[in-house]
CSV table of C-alpha atoms and ligand atoms in Angstrom, one decimal:
chain,number,residue,atom,x,y,z
A,1,UNK,CA,18.8,91.0,-27.6
A,2,UNK,CA,17.7,87.6,-26.7
A,3,UNK,CA,15.0,86.6,-29.1
A,4,UNK,CA,13.7,83.6,-30.9
A,5,UNK,CA,12.6,85.7,-33.8
A,6,UNK,CA,15.0,86.7,-36.6
A,7,UNK,CA,13.9,90.2,-36.0
A,8,UNK,CA,15.9,91.8,-38.8
A,9,UNK,CA,13.6,89.9,-41.1
A,10,UNK,CA,10.4,91.2,-39.4
A,11,UNK,CA,8.5,93.1,-42.0
A,12,UNK,CA,7.4,96.7,-41.4
A,13,UNK,CA,4.0,97.3,-43.0
A,14,UNK,CA,3.3,101.0,-43.5
A,15,UNK,CA,-0.4,101.8,-44.0
A,16,UNK,CA,-0.4,104.8,-46.3
A,17,UNK,CA,-3.7,104.6,-48.1
A,18,UNK,CA,-5.4,107.5,-46.4
A,19,UNK,CA,-6.3,110.8,-48.0
A,20,UNK,CA,-5.1,114.1,-46.7
A,21,UNK,CA,-8.5,115.6,-46.4
A,22,UNK,CA,-8.5,117.2,-43.0
A,23,UNK,CA,-5.1,118.7,-43.6
A,24,UNK,CA,-6.0,120.1,-47.0
A,25,UNK,CA,-4.9,123.6,-46.0
A,26,UNK,CA,-1.4,122.4,-45.5
A,27,UNK,CA,-1.1,119.9,-48.3
A,28,UNK,CA,-4.0,119.3,-50.7
A,29,UNK,CA,-2.5,117.2,-53.4
A,30,UNK,CA,-0.3,114.7,-51.6
A,31,UNK,CA,-1.0,111.6,-49.5
A,32,UNK,CA,-0.9,112.2,-45.8
A,33,UNK,CA,2.3,110.2,-45.3
A,34,UNK,CA,4.1,112.6,-47.7
A,35,UNK,CA,3.3,115.7,-45.7
A,36,UNK,CA,6.6,117.5,-45.3
A,37,UNK,CA,8.0,117.9,-41.8
A,38,UNK,CA,11.2,120.0,-41.6
A,39,UNK,CA,11.9,119.3,-45.3
A,40,UNK,CA,11.0,115.6,-45.7
A,41,UNK,CA,7.9,113.4,-45.8
A,42,UNK,CA,6.7,112.3,-42.4
A,43,UNK,CA,6.9,108.6,-43.5
A,44,UNK,CA,10.6,109.0,-44.3
A,45,UNK,CA,11.3,109.4,-40.6
A,46,UNK,CA,9.6,106.0,-40.1
A,47,UNK,CA,11.8,104.4,-42.7
A,48,UNK,CA,14.9,105.8,-41.1
A,49,UNK,CA,13.7,104.7,-37.7
A,50,UNK,CA,13.1,101.1,-38.9
A,51,UNK,CA,16.5,101.1,-40.6
A,52,UNK,CA,18.2,102.3,-37.4
A,53,UNK,CA,16.8,99.2,-35.6
A,54,UNK,CA,17.7,96.8,-38.3
A,55,UNK,CA,14.3,96.4,-39.9
A,56,UNK,CA,15.0,96.8,-43.5
A,57,UNK,CA,12.1,95.0,-45.2
A,58,UNK,CA,9.3,97.5,-45.8
A,59,UNK,CA,5.9,97.0,-47.3
A,60,UNK,CA,3.8,100.0,-48.2
A,61,UNK,CA,0.1,99.8,-48.5
A,62,UNK,CA,-0.9,102.7,-50.7
A,63,UNK,CA,-4.1,103.9,-52.2
A,64,UNK,CA,-5.1,107.4,-53.1
A,65,UNK,CA,-2.2,109.2,-54.8
A,66,UNK,CA,0.0,106.3,-53.9
A,67,UNK,CA,2.1,106.7,-57.0
A,68,UNK,CA,3.7,109.7,-55.4
A,69,UNK,CA,5.0,107.5,-52.6
A,70,UNK,CA,6.4,104.9,-55.0
A,71,UNK,CA,8.1,107.6,-57.1
A,72,UNK,CA,9.7,109.1,-54.1
A,73,UNK,CA,11.0,106.0,-52.3
A,74,UNK,CA,11.4,103.6,-55.3
A,75,UNK,CA,12.9,100.3,-54.2
A,76,UNK,CA,14.3,101.9,-51.0
A,77,UNK,CA,17.9,101.4,-51.8
A,78,UNK,CA,18.7,105.1,-51.2
A,79,UNK,CA,17.7,104.5,-47.5
A,80,UNK,CA,19.4,101.1,-47.3
A,81,UNK,CA,16.1,99.2,-47.1
A,82,UNK,CA,14.0,97.1,-49.5
A,83,UNK,CA,10.5,98.5,-50.2
A,84,UNK,CA,7.6,96.8,-52.0
A,85,UNK,CA,4.2,98.2,-52.6
A,86,UNK,CA,0.6,97.0,-52.4
A,87,UNK,CA,-1.9,99.2,-54.3
A,88,UNK,CA,-5.4,99.2,-52.9
A,89,UNK,CA,-8.0,99.2,-55.6
A,90,UNK,CA,-10.5,100.8,-53.2
A,91,UNK,CA,-9.9,102.2,-49.7
A,92,UNK,CA,-9.8,99.2,-47.2
A,93,UNK,CA,-9.3,101.1,-44.0
A,94,UNK,CA,-6.3,100.5,-41.7
A,95,UNK,CA,-6.5,96.7,-41.7
A,96,UNK,CA,-8.5,95.6,-44.8
A,97,UNK,CA,-5.5,95.1,-47.0
A,98,UNK,CA,-3.7,92.6,-44.8
A,99,UNK,CA,-5.7,89.4,-45.9
A,100,UNK,CA,-4.8,90.3,-49.5
A,101,UNK,CA,-1.1,90.3,-48.8
A,102,UNK,CA,-0.8,87.7,-46.1
A,103,UNK,CA,1.6,85.7,-48.2
A,104,UNK,CA,4.1,88.5,-48.1
A,105,UNK,CA,4.0,88.9,-44.3
A,106,UNK,CA,6.6,87.5,-41.9
A,107,UNK,CA,5.3,85.5,-38.8
A,108,UNK,CA,5.6,88.7,-36.8
A,109,UNK,CA,5.4,92.1,-38.3
A,110,UNK,CA,5.2,95.8,-37.5
A,111,UNK,CA,2.3,98.0,-38.5
A,112,UNK,CA,2.9,101.7,-38.8
A,113,UNK,CA,0.4,104.3,-39.9
A,114,UNK,CA,2.2,106.4,-42.5
A,115,UNK,CA,0.9,109.8,-41.3
A,116,UNK,CA,2.4,109.4,-37.8
A,117,UNK,CA,5.5,111.1,-36.5
A,118,UNK,CA,7.3,108.8,-34.0
A,119,UNK,CA,10.5,107.8,-32.5
A,120,UNK,CA,10.6,104.9,-30.1
A,121,UNK,CA,12.8,102.0,-28.9
A,122,UNK,CA,11.6,99.3,-31.3
A,123,UNK,CA,13.8,96.7,-29.5
A,124,UNK,CA,12.2,97.4,-26.1
A,125,UNK,CA,8.6,97.0,-27.5
A,126,UNK,CA,9.5,93.8,-29.3
A,127,UNK,CA,11.0,92.4,-26.1
A,128,UNK,CA,7.8,93.2,-24.2
A,129,UNK,CA,5.8,91.6,-27.0
A,130,UNK,CA,7.8,88.4,-26.7
A,131,UNK,CA,7.9,88.2,-23.0
A,132,UNK,CA,4.1,88.3,-22.8
A,133,UNK,CA,3.6,85.8,-25.5
A,134,UNK,CA,1.2,88.1,-27.2
A,135,UNK,CA,-0.3,87.7,-30.6
A,136,UNK,CA,-0.5,91.4,-30.9
A,137,UNK,CA,1.0,94.3,-29.0
A,138,UNK,CA,-0.4,97.7,-29.1
A,139,UNK,CA,1.5,100.8,-28.3
A,140,UNK,CA,-0.5,102.7,-25.6
A,141,UNK,CA,0.1,106.1,-24.2
A,142,UNK,CA,-1.7,108.8,-22.1
A,143,UNK,CA,-2.8,111.9,-23.9
A,144,UNK,CA,-4.2,115.3,-23.0
A,145,UNK,CA,-7.7,114.6,-24.2
A,146,UNK,CA,-8.7,111.1,-23.1
A,147,UNK,CA,-12.4,112.1,-22.8
A,148,UNK,CA,-12.7,112.1,-26.6
A,149,UNK,CA,-10.2,109.3,-27.4
A,150,UNK,CA,-10.6,105.6,-27.9
A,151,UNK,CA,-9.2,104.0,-24.8
A,152,UNK,CA,-7.8,100.6,-23.9
A,153,UNK,CA,-8.0,98.9,-20.6
A,154,UNK,CA,-5.2,96.6,-19.5
A,155,UNK,CA,-4.6,94.3,-16.5
A,156,UNK,CA,-1.7,94.2,-14.0
A,157,UNK,CA,0.3,92.1,-16.4
A,158,UNK,CA,-0.2,94.5,-19.3
A,159,UNK,CA,-2.7,92.3,-21.2
A,160,UNK,CA,-5.6,94.0,-22.9
A,161,UNK,CA,-9.0,93.6,-21.1
A,162,UNK,CA,-11.3,95.9,-23.0
A,163,UNK,CA,-11.6,98.5,-25.7
A,164,UNK,CA,-13.5,101.6,-24.7
A,165,UNK,CA,-14.6,103.5,-27.8
A,166,UNK,CA,-15.7,107.1,-27.7
A,167,UNK,CA,-18.1,108.6,-26.8
A,168,UNK,CA,-17.6,107.6,-23.2
A,169,UNK,CA,-20.2,107.2,-20.6
A,170,UNK,CA,-19.7,110.3,-18.4
A,171,UNK,CA,-20.5,108.3,-15.3
A,172,UNK,CA,-17.5,106.0,-16.0
A,173,UNK,CA,-13.9,106.5,-15.0
A,174,UNK,CA,-11.0,105.2,-17.1
A,175,UNK,CA,-7.3,105.0,-17.1
A,176,UNK,CA,-5.8,107.4,-19.6
A,177,UNK,CA,-4.5,104.9,-22.1
A,178,UNK,CA,-4.9,105.7,-25.7
A,179,UNK,CA,-4.3,103.4,-28.7
A,180,UNK,CA,-1.5,105.2,-30.5
A,181,UNK,CA,-2.0,103.1,-33.7
A,182,UNK,CA,1.4,101.3,-33.7
A,183,UNK,CA,1.4,97.6,-33.5
A,184,UNK,CA,3.4,94.3,-33.6
A,185,UNK,CA,1.2,91.6,-35.0
A,186,UNK,CA,1.5,87.9,-35.4
A,187,UNK,CA,0.3,86.6,-38.7
A,188,UNK,CA,-2.3,84.5,-36.9
A,189,UNK,CA,-4.3,87.7,-36.4
A,190,UNK,CA,-4.8,88.2,-40.1
A,191,UNK,CA,-7.2,85.2,-40.4
A,192,UNK,CA,-9.6,87.2,-38.2
A,193,UNK,CA,-9.7,90.1,-40.6
A,194,UNK,CA,-12.7,89.9,-42.9
A,195,UNK,CA,-12.7,90.8,-46.6
A,196,UNK,CA,-13.3,94.4,-47.4
A,197,UNK,CA,-12.9,97.6,-45.4
A,198,UNK,CA,-12.0,97.4,-41.8
A,199,UNK,CA,-10.2,99.2,-39.0
A,200,UNK,CA,-7.8,97.8,-36.4
A,201,UNK,CA,-9.1,99.8,-33.5
A,202,UNK,CA,-12.8,99.6,-34.3
A,203,UNK,CA,-13.2,96.1,-35.6
A,204,UNK,CA,-10.1,93.9,-35.6
A,205,UNK,CA,-8.7,94.2,-32.0
A,206,UNK,CA,-12.1,93.9,-30.4
A,207,UNK,CA,-12.8,90.8,-32.5
A,208,UNK,CA,-9.4,89.3,-31.5
A,209,UNK,CA,-10.2,89.9,-27.9
A,210,UNK,CA,-13.6,88.2,-28.3
A,211,UNK,CA,-11.7,85.2,-29.8
A,212,UNK,CA,-9.4,85.3,-26.7
A,213,UNK,CA,-6.2,86.0,-28.6
A,214,UNK,CA,-3.7,87.4,-26.1
A,215,UNK,CA,-3.2,91.1,-26.8
A,216,UNK,CA,-0.7,93.1,-24.9
A,217,UNK,CA,-0.5,96.8,-24.2
A,218,UNK,CA,2.9,98.4,-24.3
A,219,UNK,CA,2.6,101.6,-22.3
A,220,UNK,CA,5.2,104.2,-23.2
A,221,UNK,CA,5.6,108.0,-23.3
A,222,UNK,CA,7.8,108.1,-26.3
A,223,UNK,CA,6.9,110.5,-29.1
A,224,UNK,CA,4.1,109.4,-31.4
A,225,UNK,CA,1.6,111.9,-32.9
A,226,UNK,CA,-0.6,111.8,-36.0
A,227,UNK,CA,-0.8,114.6,-38.4
A,228,UNK,CA,-4.6,114.9,-38.2
A,229,UNK,CA,-5.0,118.7,-38.3
A,230,UNK,CA,-2.9,121.7,-39.4
A,231,UNK,CA,-2.4,122.7,-35.8
A,232,UNK,CA,-0.9,119.3,-34.9
A,233,UNK,CA,1.2,119.4,-38.0
A,234,UNK,CA,2.8,122.7,-36.9
A,235,UNK,CA,3.4,121.3,-33.5
A,236,UNK,CA,5.0,118.2,-34.8
A,237,UNK,CA,7.3,120.2,-37.0
A,238,UNK,CA,8.3,122.3,-34.0
A,239,UNK,CA,9.0,119.1,-32.0
A,240,UNK,CA,11.2,117.6,-34.7
A,241,UNK,CA,13.2,120.8,-35.0
A,242,UNK,CA,13.7,121.2,-31.3
A,243,UNK,CA,14.9,117.6,-31.0
A,244,UNK,CA,12.0,116.6,-28.8
A,245,UNK,CA,10.8,113.7,-31.0
A,246,UNK,CA,14.2,112.0,-30.9
A,247,UNK,CA,14.9,112.9,-27.3
A,248,UNK,CA,11.8,111.0,-26.0
A,249,UNK,CA,13.1,107.7,-27.3
A,250,UNK,CA,13.3,105.3,-24.3
A,251,UNK,CA,17.0,104.7,-24.9
A,252,UNK,CA,17.7,108.2,-23.6
A,253,UNK,CA,17.3,108.6,-19.8
A,254,UNK,CA,14.5,111.1,-19.0
A,255,UNK,CA,13.9,113.2,-16.0
A,256,UNK,CA,10.8,112.8,-13.9
A,257,UNK,CA,8.8,114.6,-11.3
A,258,UNK,CA,7.8,112.2,-8.6
A,259,UNK,CA,4.6,113.2,-6.9
A,260,UNK,CA,3.0,112.1,-3.7
A,261,UNK,CA,-0.8,111.6,-4.1
A,262,UNK,CA,-2.8,112.5,-1.1
A,263,UNK,CA,-2.6,116.1,0.1
A,264,UNK,CA,-0.5,117.0,-3.0
A,265,UNK,CA,-2.6,116.1,-6.1
A,266,UNK,CA,-5.9,115.1,-4.4
A,267,UNK,CA,-7.3,116.3,-1.2
A,268,UNK,CA,-6.1,114.3,1.8
A,269,UNK,CA,-9.0,112.8,3.7
A,270,UNK,CA,-8.4,110.4,6.5
A,271,UNK,CA,-7.4,107.2,4.7
A,272,UNK,CA,-8.9,107.7,1.3
A,273,UNK,CA,-10.5,104.4,0.3
A,274,UNK,CA,-13.3,105.1,-2.1
A,275,UNK,CA,-13.4,106.8,-5.5
A,276,UNK,CA,-16.1,109.1,-4.3
A,277,UNK,CA,-13.5,110.7,-2.1
A,278,UNK,CA,-11.3,111.7,-4.9
A,279,UNK,CA,-11.1,115.5,-5.3
A,280,UNK,CA,-8.4,117.3,-7.2
A,281,UNK,CA,-6.7,120.1,-5.3
A,282,UNK,CA,-6.9,123.5,-7.0
A,283,UNK,CA,-3.9,124.0,-9.3
A,284,UNK,CA,-2.9,120.3,-9.3
A,285,UNK,CA,-4.0,119.6,-12.8
A,286,UNK,CA,-2.4,122.8,-14.1
A,287,UNK,CA,0.9,121.8,-12.4
A,288,UNK,CA,0.9,118.3,-13.9
A,289,UNK,CA,0.1,119.8,-17.3
A,290,UNK,CA,3.3,121.9,-16.9
A,291,UNK,CA,5.2,118.8,-16.1
A,292,UNK,CA,3.9,117.1,-19.2
A,293,UNK,CA,4.7,120.1,-21.4
A,294,UNK,CA,8.2,120.4,-20.0
A,295,UNK,CA,9.0,116.8,-21.2
A,296,UNK,CA,9.3,115.4,-17.6
A,297,UNK,CA,7.6,112.2,-16.7
A,298,UNK,CA,4.9,112.7,-14.1
A,299,UNK,CA,5.0,109.7,-11.7
A,300,UNK,CA,2.9,109.2,-8.6
A,301,UNK,CA,4.5,107.4,-5.7
A,302,UNK,CA,2.1,106.8,-2.9
A,303,UNK,CA,2.0,104.8,0.3
A,304,UNK,CA,-1.3,103.1,0.5
A,305,UNK,CA,-1.4,101.2,3.8
A,306,UNK,CA,-5.2,101.1,3.4
A,307,UNK,CA,-4.6,97.9,1.5
A,308,UNK,CA,-2.7,96.2,4.3
A,309,UNK,CA,-5.3,97.4,6.8
A,310,UNK,CA,-8.0,96.0,4.5
A,311,UNK,CA,-9.9,99.3,4.3
A,312,UNK,CA,-9.6,99.2,0.6
A,313,UNK,CA,-9.2,96.4,-2.0
A,314,UNK,CA,-6.8,96.5,-4.9
A,315,UNK,CA,-9.9,96.9,-7.2
A,316,UNK,CA,-11.1,99.9,-5.1
A,317,UNK,CA,-7.6,101.4,-5.4
A,318,UNK,CA,-7.6,100.8,-9.2
A,319,UNK,CA,-11.0,102.6,-9.3
A,320,UNK,CA,-9.6,105.5,-7.3
A,321,UNK,CA,-6.8,105.8,-9.8
A,322,UNK,CA,-9.1,105.6,-12.7
A,323,UNK,CA,-11.1,108.5,-11.3
A,324,UNK,CA,-8.0,110.5,-10.6
A,325,UNK,CA,-6.8,110.0,-14.2
A,326,UNK,CA,-10.2,110.8,-15.6
A,327,UNK,CA,-10.3,114.1,-13.6
A,328,UNK,CA,-6.8,115.0,-14.6
A,329,UNK,CA,-7.7,114.2,-18.3
A,330,UNK,CA,-10.7,116.5,-18.2
A,331,UNK,CA,-8.2,119.3,-17.5
A,332,UNK,CA,-5.7,118.1,-20.2
A,333,UNK,CA,-3.2,116.7,-17.7
A,334,UNK,CA,-1.9,113.2,-17.3
A,335,UNK,CA,0.4,111.1,-15.2
A,336,UNK,CA,2.7,108.6,-16.9
A,337,UNK,CA,2.5,106.0,-14.1
A,338,UNK,CA,1.2,105.4,-10.6
A,339,UNK,CA,3.3,103.4,-8.1
A,340,UNK,CA,1.8,102.5,-4.8
A,341,UNK,CA,3.0,100.6,-1.7
A,342,UNK,CA,0.2,98.4,-0.3
A,343,UNK,CA,2.3,97.4,2.7
A,344,UNK,CA,2.4,98.3,6.4
A,345,UNK,CA,4.9,97.0,8.9
A,346,UNK,CA,2.8,97.0,12.1
A,347,UNK,CA,1.0,93.6,12.6
A,348,UNK,CA,-1.7,92.6,15.0
A,349,UNK,CA,-4.9,94.4,13.9
A,350,UNK,CA,-8.0,92.2,13.5
A,351,UNK,CA,-9.0,93.2,10.0
A,352,UNK,CA,-5.5,93.3,8.5
A,353,UNK,CA,-4.3,91.4,5.4
A,354,UNK,CA,-1.3,89.6,6.7
A,355,UNK,CA,0.3,89.2,3.3
A,356,UNK,CA,0.8,93.0,3.2
A,357,UNK,CA,2.0,93.4,6.7
A,358,UNK,CA,5.7,93.3,6.0
A,359,UNK,CA,8.8,95.4,6.1
A,360,UNK,CA,9.0,96.2,2.4
A,361,UNK,CA,11.4,98.1,0.2
A,362,UNK,CA,8.7,100.3,-1.3
A,363,UNK,CA,7.1,102.1,1.6
A,364,UNK,CA,8.4,105.7,1.7
A,365,UNK,CA,10.8,106.9,3.2
A,366,UNK,CA,12.4,104.0,1.4
A,367,UNK,CA,13.1,104.7,-2.2
A,368,UNK,CA,11.8,101.5,-3.7
A,369,UNK,CA,9.0,102.9,-5.8
A,370,UNK,CA,11.2,105.6,-7.2
A,371,UNK,CA,13.9,103.1,-8.1
A,372,UNK,CA,11.4,100.7,-9.7
A,373,UNK,CA,10.0,103.6,-11.8
A,374,UNK,CA,13.5,104.6,-12.7
A,375,UNK,CA,14.2,101.1,-14.0
A,376,UNK,CA,10.8,100.8,-15.8
A,377,UNK,CA,11.0,104.1,-17.5
A,378,UNK,CA,14.7,104.7,-17.9
A,379,UNK,CA,14.6,107.8,-15.6
A,380,UNK,CA,17.6,110.0,-15.0
A,381,UNK,CA,17.2,110.4,-11.2
A,382,UNK,CA,19.9,113.0,-10.9
A,383,UNK,CA,17.8,115.3,-13.0
A,384,UNK,CA,14.5,114.4,-11.3
A,385,UNK,CA,12.4,115.9,-8.5
A,386,UNK,CA,10.3,114.6,-5.7
A,387,UNK,CA,7.4,116.6,-4.3
A,388,UNK,CA,5.4,115.6,-1.3
A,389,UNK,CA,3.7,116.9,1.9
A,390,UNK,CA,5.5,114.6,4.4
A,391,UNK,CA,9.0,114.3,5.6
A,392,UNK,CA,9.1,110.7,4.3
A,393,UNK,CA,8.5,112.0,0.8
A,394,UNK,CA,11.6,114.1,1.1
A,395,UNK,CA,13.6,111.3,2.6
A,396,UNK,CA,12.5,108.9,-0.2
A,397,UNK,CA,13.6,111.4,-2.8
A,398,UNK,CA,16.9,111.9,-1.2
A,399,UNK,CA,17.5,108.2,-0.8
A,400,UNK,CA,16.8,107.7,-4.5
A,401,UNK,CA,19.3,110.4,-5.3
A,402,UNK,CA,17.0,112.9,-7.0
A,403,UNK,CA,18.2,116.4,-7.7
A,404,UNK,CA,15.9,118.0,-5.3
A,405,UNK,CA,13.0,117.1,-3.0
A,406,UNK,CA,10.4,119.6,-2.1
A,407,UNK,CA,8.1,119.6,0.9
A,408,UNK,CA,4.7,121.4,0.3
A,409,UNK,CA,1.9,122.1,2.7
A,410,UNK,CA,-0.9,119.4,2.8
A,411,UNK,CA,-4.1,120.3,1.0
A,412,UNK,CA,-3.0,123.8,0.1
A,413,UNK,CA,-4.5,125.2,-3.1
A,414,UNK,CA,-1.8,125.9,-5.8
A,415,UNK,CA,1.0,124.6,-3.6
A,416,UNK,CA,2.0,122.1,-6.2
A,417,UNK,CA,1.7,124.7,-9.0
A,418,UNK,CA,4.0,127.0,-7.1
A,419,UNK,CA,6.5,124.3,-6.5
A,420,UNK,CA,6.5,123.3,-10.2
A,421,UNK,CA,6.9,126.9,-11.2
A,422,UNK,CA,10.0,127.2,-9.1
A,423,UNK,CA,11.5,123.9,-10.3
A,424,UNK,CA,10.8,123.7,-14.0
B,501,ZN,ZN1,5.7,98.4,0.2
């Protein structure tokens, strides 16, 4: 990896001060990070992950029942890492301890929450952090309940624009991007953390944004889940045992289902150009929920010549996609990414935007959007599917080399659901 940071020396700070209150029925007397998953504490998976990527310098922030963590892990030598401990005298929230141990931090460091099960490509996230010149990078992902999650808004370059805390204004639409509580921070951020109790999501990141520090969002669908409730704990254990947690690491190619948008997910109207026109087709959310559950990426690839024809601005299109993601989220479904082609080859209309009137590589039937997605998300095209309602969808899928392309009827209720039931 090309990097100007001696990344092996980057410290991994594991916040493990929390009590296990909500999960008391599973484990009453142990810290949340020591909750056993398939025979070992959840935080042990984190230490193994860090070690696998060469990060061997671990700093635990412990509080309630923290001695148990120290007794179990000791100096870390059994795991091939070096572990030190910071004992909180009082609960300081997720970020409050950092100013007290600033002298022990490396210039850049990781922040893990100890009660989270995760497996992700640490190298890829670090690269994204460096490429964007960010002072902090937040791991963001879509989830199946965005309506009651704290959300993050990012711009086209992946830089954070806003934090949208719950409860949400029901009149507003949002992208489904949830702060997963996994960060890379630069030490400069620590000077913005006040003394006493504080929380990264609630206080620190919004404050860094106000102070115009560049914060980046790293969007990924790798596995990361907290152990908040007994239900989730049971699900996480199942995912560990089935190999799902490890399999979703970005370094392993994943299959995707590529989906056309209009006439397939939302109702085709003549040149959809305003968010008010967004209407999910019956069965579309249920179909996408199945794609999510099956471990496939759900990726929209849509021709949007409305941009070239100047019937719709890029902001309008972003609003349309926010509404689409909000509606899907209400039904517990999410797409991992949306790719659109803004171009159109035919020039000569009075209102057109000439910069988009080009022969591009992304307009279906060309496979450009699928190939770009494959590169961005490490997609195994040969195990992937394309579903659309036009011949150009099928041709784009075939040109990209997907396993199968399926043509469904435009605006037909449950057509997508039937197609998914056949394929997955
Ligand atoms: Zn294009």
